[in-house]
């Protein structure tokens, strides 16, 4: 009912949690105030595949410029696959998928989704061109097709560099997208979420390179994977512990489980990447763990936002604290 | 780009020159008798589909909240904290209509006259889209489906909406929602089609106690301030306005309220802030993270030539 309910830390746990003083709050029959996002897991999957595509684009461009052909090929193809998956996830999450193109009729600076659609479109075109260029060796060398085949690597490099230039925006705009909502635990995380997503994207892009390229070429991918994993772990820790009551949804329930799994997978993957630099098998296993960790991070962040919208406590208590009338 | 925060005239900010005065609602909950005529009139006029028949076990509220299929929602709160002065006011409002005819319960026992025997008080409030000065829903909509009208209200053009759902997560009041079956976003239009013809919105027209008042926002704000004065003088000291202040987190609401308890008791956020207020800072943080990514890639490849 409208009685006062105690809101505070829920569940037992480790000592490193920030203490949130228990607070009393009132609500309308315990019903949510803000609407929980209507998005499904598809959107979390998109954050993962979009991040993977962005990380891969950076790896591919670096590999191209430093003459690591195998790493370049694997990164470009990973990028293409991730872009195709991203397109699917983006479109199915619309209530009216057939109207996807309505987003390409306007460019609206106040809408991160509008800006993001343009970033994604430009990025996809460039990265797609780079991936198509990988087909050059398969084409005949003579005639008109041969001419195209010889032009392809140049076009591929141009596309790859353009994709790499857009990749950091591609990896981080999604953090702005979820932060720019009234979903309490997403909005509060806006100074940290871009770092979570940037780290997660680097970790996954590097991981894919470690899996697909021979160890002799995969060095930089490994470096990026480890650096990304470290950033992902550190920034996620901040989200889980430095936002007072609004950190709670990241530690409890399904989100808590997913983010704990993400931490274990990402940490194990980073260690494996460091230790297994000479073994293709260890590298591949470590890469797999990093990819799974990145996906679990996105799903955990998604679930935490939903949970924070479902409980009026997360809307009322921080606002009351802000007003100084709790 | 429209401004993201602070007190402004939304129609002018959206580019209208010669806009008519900003129109809005003042919902005075002290005289709401909970008849739900507004809910019904809204559905009728706007051809809003039914939202199923649920018995929620929340007093007389079986609507639950605002949704794609409920653009007005009457909240019912039973409190064991009687406020005799507020009950007098409500009683008088009840006396102006035939509650028998509406099938409504009376707020006190039948036949009681005085102030005795009142150990319960009933709060009732008709909730609606706030038509925010800074509307999060409108700011984030990527298709331009949500737009600002010349009256300063916020309306969805359903033929453009692609159902991305961004507006749903962006509204600090939990108003706008996506309709299950047709996949598009819906909410109160402040009867855009009626007010354009000089008519009163359906809910305000149907309200038998003038709990819902429609008019020019400036004028409504004055009227509301006077109403609070009167109530305070009559001993209803708990009466206060909500959403009337152009300096609040959303630049003031086009639809604001007189409440008799804290906002959250009615399911309203106590201090809503439009999410896009922080958008420039969000992009700045993202920019730093993005630069870090690019730098990491450069270092990773330059650090070790093959
Ligand atoms: S109350 Fe919500 S739906 Fe209505 S204008 Fe404000 S942000 Fe939009
Ligand atoms: S669901 Fe429709 S109205 Fe809402 S933000 Fe998306 S396109 Fe705009």
XYZ file of C-alpha atoms and ligand atoms in Angstrom:
648
model
C 0.000 0.000 0.000
C 1.127 3.487 0.567
C 2.849 2.625 3.788
C 6.452 3.459 4.209
C 8.741 0.728 3.051
C 12.315 0.382 4.084
C 14.691 0.602 1.196
C 18.250 -0.325 1.725
C 20.804 -2.892 0.863
C 19.312 -6.180 -0.030
C 20.949 -9.563 0.324
C 24.139 -10.389 2.125
C 27.494 -10.157 0.547
C 31.098 -9.185 0.356
C 32.641 -6.465 2.435
C 33.641 -4.196 -0.438
C 30.131 -2.909 -0.952
C 29.424 0.730 -0.451
C 27.072 1.133 2.450
C 23.738 2.557 1.456
C 21.889 3.848 4.458
C 18.454 2.281 4.674
C 15.846 4.769 3.616
C 12.108 4.908 3.955
C 9.968 5.729 0.979
C 6.336 5.758 -0.035
C 4.734 4.682 -3.283
C 1.439 3.949 -4.981
C 0.781 0.303 -4.085
C 4.453 -0.449 -4.763
C 3.870 0.085 -8.469
C 6.690 1.372 -10.680
C 6.809 5.102 -11.453
C 8.846 5.041 -14.659
C 8.041 2.487 -17.353
C 10.569 -0.249 -17.756
C 12.191 -0.294 -21.194
C 10.121 -2.221 -23.734
C 13.329 -3.521 -25.297
C 14.203 -7.194 -25.177
C 17.519 -9.008 -24.937
C 17.942 -8.277 -28.620
C 19.069 -4.799 -27.711
C 21.706 -6.145 -25.306
C 22.814 -8.524 -28.043
C 23.092 -5.530 -30.368
C 25.330 -3.729 -27.887
C 27.561 -6.793 -27.902
C 27.677 -7.323 -31.671
C 28.055 -3.588 -32.279
C 30.962 -3.497 -29.841
C 32.501 -6.559 -31.440
C 32.227 -4.961 -34.860
C 33.840 -1.754 -33.577
C 36.690 -3.542 -31.803
C 37.275 -5.676 -34.883
C 37.425 -2.612 -37.114
C 40.251 -1.172 -35.013
C 42.119 -4.486 -35.106
C 41.562 -4.849 -38.853
C 42.826 -1.355 -39.668
C 45.899 -1.795 -37.486
C 46.609 -5.177 -39.023
C 46.189 -3.749 -42.513
C 48.625 -0.899 -41.872
C 51.220 -3.131 -40.213
C 51.084 -5.919 -42.775
C 49.402 -8.608 -40.705
C 47.298 -10.153 -43.465
C 45.778 -13.049 -41.530
C 44.783 -10.844 -38.612
C 43.303 -8.301 -41.023
C 41.227 -10.914 -42.809
C 39.848 -12.475 -39.659
C 39.047 -9.092 -38.113
C 37.301 -7.805 -41.233
C 35.201 -10.937 -41.582
C 34.329 -10.909 -37.887
C 33.281 -7.310 -38.340
C 31.034 -8.170 -41.267
C 29.367 -10.991 -39.371
C 28.859 -8.757 -36.353
C 27.357 -6.006 -38.507
C 24.887 -8.383 -40.107
C 23.867 -9.662 -36.682
C 23.604 -6.072 -35.400
C 21.292 -5.107 -38.219
C 19.058 -8.033 -37.404
C 18.936 -7.274 -33.671
C 18.296 -3.584 -34.273
C 15.423 -4.102 -36.634
C 13.602 -6.887 -34.765
C 13.440 -4.792 -31.630
C 11.306 -2.164 -33.325
C 7.569 -2.344 -32.824
C 7.278 -1.658 -36.544
C 10.358 -3.204 -38.191
C 9.143 -2.217 -41.663
C 9.521 1.406 -40.633
C 13.213 1.118 -39.768
C 14.040 3.554 -42.532
C 11.996 6.275 -40.834
C 15.104 6.802 -38.736
C 17.097 7.686 -41.830
C 14.759 10.491 -42.788
C 15.849 12.709 -39.914
C 19.034 13.515 -38.038
C 18.209 14.669 -34.531
C 21.052 15.765 -32.252
C 18.933 15.372 -29.098
C 18.310 11.699 -29.872
C 21.240 9.334 -29.336
C 19.291 6.738 -31.293
C 19.080 9.049 -34.276
C 22.775 9.918 -34.059
C 23.570 6.247 -33.501
C 21.633 5.112 -36.536
C 23.776 7.403 -38.668
C 26.992 6.277 -36.981
C 25.974 2.657 -37.464
C 25.034 3.190 -41.106
C 28.295 4.907 -42.000
C 30.343 2.451 -40.016
C 28.605 -0.563 -41.557
C 29.071 0.683 -45.096
C 32.779 1.285 -44.535
C 33.447 -1.935 -42.643
C 31.337 -3.872 -45.139
C 33.448 -2.531 -48.005
C 36.607 -3.586 -46.180
C 35.221 -7.086 -45.688
C 34.174 -7.403 -49.326
C 37.705 -6.457 -50.343
C 38.868 -9.679 -48.739
C 37.300 -11.462 -51.714
C 39.843 -9.901 -54.105
C 42.190 -12.912 -54.222
C 39.264 -15.138 -55.170
C 38.436 -13.138 -58.292
C 39.964 -13.686 -61.740
C 42.862 -11.342 -62.528
C 41.846 -10.595 -66.102
C 39.187 -8.527 -67.844
C 36.812 -6.063 -66.261
C 36.437 -8.222 -63.168
C 40.203 -8.342 -62.894
C 40.345 -4.566 -62.919
C 37.861 -4.462 -60.089
C 39.816 -7.157 -58.252
C 42.935 -5.030 -58.414
C 41.089 -1.927 -57.217
C 39.515 -3.767 -54.314
C 42.441 -3.812 -51.881
C 42.758 -0.030 -52.158
C 39.042 0.414 -51.599
C 39.265 -2.065 -48.759
C 41.973 -0.079 -47.039
C 40.015 3.143 -47.425
C 36.879 1.460 -46.083
C 38.814 -0.140 -43.246
C 40.350 3.157 -42.177
C 37.012 4.927 -42.326
C 35.460 2.153 -40.258
C 38.275 2.415 -37.710
C 37.737 6.154 -37.488
C 34.054 5.618 -36.721
C 34.616 2.572 -34.492
C 35.112 4.421 -31.183
C 31.849 6.296 -31.731
C 30.150 3.061 -32.739
C 31.300 1.381 -29.519
C 30.356 4.182 -27.135
C 27.179 5.763 -28.512
C 25.178 2.825 -27.184
C 26.255 3.783 -23.655
C 24.848 7.270 -24.242
C 21.711 5.692 -25.674
C 20.820 3.760 -22.534
C 22.001 6.504 -20.179
C 19.748 9.047 -21.861
C 16.642 7.553 -20.266
C 14.664 7.924 -17.058
C 15.684 4.351 -16.157
C 17.272 5.142 -12.797
C 20.328 2.880 -12.762
C 21.141 3.565 -16.416
C 20.892 7.318 -16.164
C 22.991 7.463 -13.005
C 25.719 5.458 -14.737
C 26.235 7.911 -17.583
C 29.742 9.008 -16.570
C 30.897 5.380 -16.390
C 28.946 3.428 -18.982
C 30.947 4.636 -22.027
C 34.066 3.189 -20.409
C 32.328 -0.116 -19.709
C 31.225 -0.304 -23.317
C 34.564 0.870 -24.754
C 36.421 -1.732 -22.696
C 33.948 -4.445 -23.589
C 34.245 -3.615 -27.297
C 38.048 -3.695 -27.253
C 38.067 -6.933 -25.289
C 35.715 -8.655 -27.721
C 37.383 -7.287 -30.871
C 40.813 -8.309 -29.592
C 39.471 -11.692 -28.538
C 38.108 -12.411 -32.004
C 41.542 -11.605 -33.448
C 43.211 -13.979 -30.982
C 40.861 -16.738 -32.025
C 41.103 -16.217 -35.765
C 44.749 -15.294 -36.398
C 47.954 -17.262 -35.788
C 49.771 -16.278 -32.612
C 52.631 -14.750 -34.603
C 50.266 -12.058 -35.894
C 47.839 -11.791 -33.015
C 50.098 -9.812 -30.661
C 48.372 -6.420 -30.965
C 44.937 -8.059 -30.767
C 46.050 -9.674 -27.536
C 47.262 -6.338 -26.156
C 43.949 -4.712 -27.029
C 42.001 -7.609 -25.535
C 43.852 -7.358 -22.227
C 43.623 -3.563 -22.088
C 39.933 -3.723 -22.956
C 39.266 -6.379 -20.338
C 41.020 -4.283 -17.680
C 38.955 -1.229 -18.589
C 35.748 -3.262 -18.686
C 36.430 -4.734 -15.245
C 37.412 -1.434 -13.651
C 34.540 0.589 -15.094
C 31.982 -2.108 -14.302
C 33.245 -2.205 -10.736
C 32.514 1.510 -10.498
C 29.000 0.998 -11.804
C 28.438 -1.805 -9.317
C 29.743 0.025 -6.263
C 30.058 3.784 -6.648
C 26.499 4.919 -7.309
C 24.934 4.380 -3.895
C 21.466 2.872 -3.984
C 21.456 2.925 -7.777
C 24.370 0.465 -7.855
C 22.258 -2.095 -6.059
C 20.413 -3.406 -9.163
C 23.786 -4.256 -10.708
C 24.639 -6.527 -7.800
C 21.354 -8.285 -7.185
C 18.995 -10.580 -9.050
C 19.616 -11.707 -12.571
C 21.836 -8.711 -13.322
C 24.042 -9.569 -10.357
C 24.440 -13.141 -11.545
C 25.265 -12.066 -15.095
C 27.771 -9.443 -14.005
C 29.497 -11.834 -11.614
C 29.789 -14.331 -14.474
C 31.082 -11.534 -16.698
C 33.766 -10.677 -14.156
C 34.996 -14.259 -13.878
C 34.974 -14.810 -17.645
C 36.663 -11.511 -18.451
C 39.338 -11.911 -15.785
C 40.034 -15.507 -16.818
C 40.149 -14.485 -20.466
C 42.619 -11.699 -19.748
C 44.907 -13.999 -17.765
C 44.687 -16.620 -20.503
C 45.524 -14.002 -23.109
C 48.611 -12.946 -21.177
C 49.860 -16.449 -20.442
C 48.927 -18.181 -23.667
C 50.671 -15.921 -26.169
C 52.449 -18.898 -27.743
C 49.616 -21.390 -27.744
C 46.850 -21.083 -30.308
C 44.611 -23.280 -28.170
C 45.040 -21.255 -25.000
C 44.561 -18.077 -27.046
C 41.343 -19.380 -28.535
C 40.005 -20.453 -25.147
C 40.926 -17.101 -23.637
C 39.300 -15.344 -26.583
C 36.144 -17.357 -26.088
C 36.035 -16.396 -22.415
C 36.491 -12.712 -23.252
C 33.687 -12.806 -25.823
C 31.370 -14.533 -23.374
C 32.365 -12.031 -20.688
C 31.589 -9.101 -22.955
C 28.179 -10.522 -23.812
C 27.419 -11.207 -20.136
C 28.368 -7.616 -19.268
C 25.895 -6.228 -21.801
C 23.129 -8.547 -20.651
C 23.827 -7.708 -17.010
C 23.726 -3.971 -17.649
C 20.449 -4.447 -19.519
C 18.866 -6.456 -16.703
C 20.014 -3.992 -14.047
C 18.316 -1.120 -15.850
C 15.089 -3.040 -16.115
C 15.181 -3.988 -12.447
C 15.776 -0.360 -11.426
C 12.701 0.742 -13.369
C 10.489 -1.955 -11.896
C 10.986 -0.950 -8.250
C 9.726 2.549 -7.343
C 12.379 2.685 -4.624
C 15.031 3.512 -7.217
C 12.994 6.408 -8.556
C 11.751 7.838 -5.276
C 14.684 7.507 -2.866
C 17.403 9.205 -4.983
C 15.005 12.025 -5.886
C 14.063 12.490 -2.248
C 17.736 12.545 -1.319
C 18.269 15.200 -3.964
C 15.453 17.262 -2.472
C 16.861 16.691 0.986
C 13.466 15.491 2.215
C 13.947 11.806 2.774
C 18.370 22.180 -31.795
C 15.913 22.966 -29.031
C 17.214 23.935 -25.610
C 17.560 21.101 -23.147
C 16.880 22.710 -19.795
C 15.483 25.695 -17.951
C 12.310 27.757 -18.158
C 11.320 28.458 -21.763
C 8.277 28.873 -23.977
C 8.217 25.456 -25.682
C 6.290 26.459 -28.804
C 8.629 29.369 -29.511
C 11.614 27.162 -28.730
C 10.332 24.649 -31.289
C 10.319 27.346 -33.953
C 6.730 28.572 -33.989
C 6.343 32.256 -34.625
C 2.982 33.714 -33.644
C 2.060 30.644 -31.599
C -1.243 30.780 -29.697
C -0.979 30.808 -25.882
C 0.298 27.607 -24.286
C -2.623 25.417 -23.242
C -2.729 22.901 -20.431
C -4.522 21.178 -17.586
C -4.784 22.029 -13.929
C -6.005 18.948 -12.079
C -7.268 19.838 -8.613
C -7.324 16.546 -6.703
C -9.070 18.101 -3.689
C -12.378 17.923 -5.547
C -11.842 14.667 -7.470
C -14.607 12.250 -6.508
C -13.122 9.304 -8.388
C -15.961 8.888 -10.874
C -13.595 8.021 -13.779
C -15.704 9.999 -16.229
C -12.402 11.362 -17.582
C -11.042 7.869 -18.249
C -14.177 6.924 -20.113
C -14.531 10.168 -22.074
C -10.913 9.966 -23.180
C -11.335 6.431 -24.438
C -14.534 7.299 -26.233
C -13.296 10.393 -27.981
C -9.879 9.067 -28.920
C -11.071 5.540 -29.774
C -8.512 4.060 -27.391
C -8.825 0.265 -27.250
C -9.830 -1.372 -23.995
C -7.072 -2.613 -21.750
C -8.651 -5.795 -20.514
C -10.650 -6.374 -17.376
C -8.428 -6.721 -14.340
C -9.380 -6.624 -10.698
C -6.207 -5.275 -9.169
C -7.200 -5.194 -5.523
C -6.072 -1.572 -5.246
C -9.126 0.190 -3.820
C -11.351 1.279 -6.723
C -8.431 1.401 -9.140
C -8.618 -1.370 -11.712
C -6.774 0.583 -14.390
C -3.444 0.494 -12.587
C -1.624 3.311 -14.301
C -1.190 5.259 -17.501
C -0.436 3.110 -20.531
C -0.773 3.000 -24.290
C -4.441 2.196 -23.748
C -5.118 4.436 -20.717
C -4.387 8.103 -21.272
C -6.172 9.218 -18.130
C -5.868 7.193 -14.962
C -7.666 7.807 -11.684
C -5.612 6.791 -8.665
C -7.357 5.835 -5.399
C -5.494 5.994 -2.112
C -7.118 5.016 1.168
C -5.359 6.459 4.175
C -5.885 5.961 7.864
C -4.949 9.601 8.334
C -8.142 11.624 8.285
C -7.926 15.254 7.344
C -11.276 16.722 8.395
C -10.834 19.929 6.438
C -9.950 18.070 3.226
C -12.965 15.810 3.765
C -15.243 18.802 4.046
C -13.980 20.028 0.689
C -14.470 16.632 -0.912
C -17.962 16.334 0.615
C -18.982 19.623 -0.935
C -17.706 18.488 -4.303
C -19.666 15.279 -3.975
C -22.786 17.225 -3.129
C -22.628 18.993 -6.494
C -23.176 15.744 -8.380
C -25.428 12.768 -7.919
C -22.979 10.139 -6.760
C -25.842 7.692 -6.578
C -26.378 8.034 -10.264
C -22.706 7.486 -11.060
C -22.685 4.384 -8.927
C -19.917 5.859 -6.832
C -19.327 5.188 -3.177
C -19.533 8.180 -0.910
C -16.416 9.280 0.905
C -18.190 8.920 4.248
C -20.817 6.659 5.737
C -24.322 7.263 4.389
C -26.213 9.667 6.582
C -23.248 11.073 8.477
C -23.243 14.814 8.526
C -20.545 16.198 10.768
C -16.887 15.522 11.119
C -17.208 12.533 13.439
C -16.801 8.984 12.241
C -14.043 9.880 9.796
C -11.188 7.547 10.447
C -10.276 7.113 6.813
C -9.465 9.533 4.068
C -9.635 8.959 0.390
C -7.267 10.587 -2.063
C -8.230 10.467 -5.701
C -6.306 11.890 -8.608
C -6.760 11.796 -12.342
C -3.280 11.394 -13.841
C -2.325 12.288 -17.404
C 0.648 13.125 -19.638
C 2.370 16.219 -18.265
C 3.108 17.806 -21.664
C 6.498 18.752 -20.261
C 8.256 21.973 -21.209
C 11.327 19.809 -21.743
C 9.836 16.497 -22.834
C 12.266 13.594 -22.624
C 10.043 11.538 -24.914
C 10.177 14.154 -27.638
C 13.903 14.831 -27.262
C 14.926 11.193 -27.770
C 12.455 10.205 -30.523
C 14.647 9.304 -33.523
C 11.955 9.504 -36.191
C 10.436 12.885 -35.450
C 7.168 11.120 -34.708
C 6.790 13.002 -31.425
C 6.431 16.706 -32.001
C 5.636 19.966 -30.226
C 2.359 21.541 -31.248
C 1.683 25.257 -31.556
C -0.139 25.018 -28.191
C 3.059 23.828 -26.513
C 1.744 20.280 -26.121
C 3.489 17.035 -27.093
C 1.856 14.720 -29.628
C 2.768 11.408 -31.343
C 2.203 11.070 -35.077
C 1.402 7.411 -35.232
C 1.929 7.197 -38.977
C 5.636 7.971 -38.490
C 6.389 6.122 -35.243
C 8.401 2.967 -35.871
C 7.961 1.623 -32.391
C 11.589 1.931 -31.325
C 10.415 2.377 -27.747
C 12.974 5.016 -26.824
C 10.322 7.482 -25.640
C 8.938 4.880 -23.224
C 12.219 4.660 -21.329
C 12.831 8.414 -21.498
C 9.643 9.699 -19.845
C 10.384 10.542 -16.195
C 6.703 10.056 -15.315
C 6.152 6.644 -16.926
C 3.441 7.999 -19.206
C 4.024 7.059 -22.823
C 3.908 3.369 -23.701
C 4.103 1.048 -26.687
C 0.893 -0.742 -27.639
C 1.384 -4.514 -27.679
C -0.470 -5.386 -30.830
C 0.316 -2.467 -33.105
C 3.863 -1.811 -31.901
C 3.584 1.966 -31.787
C 3.752 4.505 -28.983
C 0.605 6.192 -27.674
C -0.322 8.769 -25.068
C -2.574 11.743 -24.346
C -2.610 14.316 -27.141
C -4.359 16.912 -24.977
C -7.092 16.307 -27.565
C -5.125 18.067 -30.298
C -8.041 17.634 -32.675
C -10.510 19.232 -30.252
C -8.447 22.155 -29.025
C -7.617 23.066 -32.614
C -11.370 23.633 -33.055
C -11.589 25.709 -29.900
C -13.165 22.853 -27.959
C -12.295 21.586 -24.484
C -10.480 18.224 -24.214
C -12.857 15.318 -23.619
C -11.712 14.540 -20.059
C -12.059 18.122 -18.828
C -15.427 18.394 -20.546
C -16.639 15.247 -18.787
C -15.349 16.083 -15.293
C -18.406 16.817 -13.126
C -16.567 18.626 -10.326
C -14.082 20.720 -12.323
C -11.244 18.751 -10.849
C -9.817 18.806 -14.379
C -9.548 22.352 -15.668
C -8.388 23.186 -19.166
C -7.145 26.566 -20.303
C -4.245 28.886 -20.953
C -1.389 27.707 -18.802
C -0.537 31.131 -17.402
C -4.090 31.623 -16.309
C -4.309 28.112 -14.828
C -1.165 28.739 -12.801
C -2.701 31.852 -11.280
C -5.942 30.079 -10.571
C -4.075 27.185 -8.939
C -2.085 29.481 -6.671
C -5.335 31.082 -5.511
C -6.886 27.688 -4.929
C -4.004 26.654 -2.677
C -4.498 29.896 -0.709
C -8.176 29.156 -0.214
C -7.534 25.584 0.864
C -4.843 26.642 3.312
C -7.249 29.155 4.819
C -9.850 26.439 5.201
C -7.359 24.332 7.115
C -6.294 21.992 4.324
C -2.664 22.793 5.051
C -1.410 19.744 3.165
C -2.536 21.168 -0.203
C 0.371 21.897 -2.559
C 1.014 22.270 -6.253
C 3.002 19.791 -8.318
C 4.499 20.478 -11.740
C 3.566 24.186 -11.769
C 7.101 25.556 -11.407
C 8.932 26.551 -14.629
C 12.182 26.197 -12.710
C 11.737 22.501 -11.950
C 13.627 19.626 -13.615
C 11.409 19.537 -16.686
C 10.883 23.281 -17.057
C 7.381 22.971 -15.644
C 4.500 20.761 -16.750
C 1.790 21.752 -19.196
C -0.482 19.553 -17.070
C 0.027 20.189 -13.367
C -1.725 19.191 -10.160
C -2.896 20.188 -6.728
C -2.045 17.321 -4.382
C -2.942 16.531 -0.778
C 0.017 14.266 -0.044
C 3.517 13.628 -1.352
C 3.739 13.021 -5.129
C 5.067 9.469 -4.782
C 1.910 8.502 -2.871
C 0.026 9.143 -6.121
C 2.687 7.340 -8.175
C 4.385 10.559 -9.293
C 8.160 11.117 -9.108
C 9.026 13.634 -6.355
C 11.715 15.455 -8.363
C 11.637 14.529 -12.055
C 14.459 15.792 -14.264
C 14.445 15.544 -18.053
C 17.142 13.025 -18.924
C 18.472 15.123 -21.818
C 19.591 17.810 -19.366
C 22.718 15.653 -18.992
C 23.063 14.757 -22.669
C 26.000 17.108 -23.389
C 27.877 15.628 -20.443
C 27.026 12.100 -21.609
C 28.565 12.780 -25.012
C 31.622 14.297 -23.381
C 32.208 11.180 -21.311
C 31.623 9.020 -24.370
C 34.112 11.165 -26.265
C 36.811 10.583 -23.677
C 36.145 6.836 -23.728
C 36.207 6.853 -27.534
C 39.540 8.689 -27.616
C 40.904 6.157 -25.168
C 39.865 3.339 -27.489
C 41.581 4.923 -30.457
C 44.721 5.598 -28.449
C 44.822 2.005 -27.201
C 44.643 0.733 -30.767
C 47.457 3.009 -31.923
C 49.688 1.977 -29.028
C 48.913 -1.722 -29.445
C 50.005 -1.722 -33.078
C 52.847 0.795 -32.958
C 54.288 -0.785 -29.854
C 55.215 -3.931 -31.709
C 56.020 -3.962 -35.392
C 56.118 -7.488 -36.801
S 5.012 13.318 -19.295
Fe 6.291 11.854 -20.423
S 5.102 11.393 -22.256
Fe 4.242 13.318 -21.398
S 5.407 14.982 -22.452
Fe 6.482 14.531 -20.520
S 8.081 13.045 -21.143
Fe 6.531 13.052 -22.781
S 8.459 4.611 -30.263
Fe 7.741 6.028 -31.890
S 7.275 7.959 -30.818
Fe 8.526 6.710 -29.412
S 10.650 7.384 -29.756
Fe 10.314 5.617 -31.113
S 9.639 6.480 -33.075
Fe 9.419 8.112 -31.514
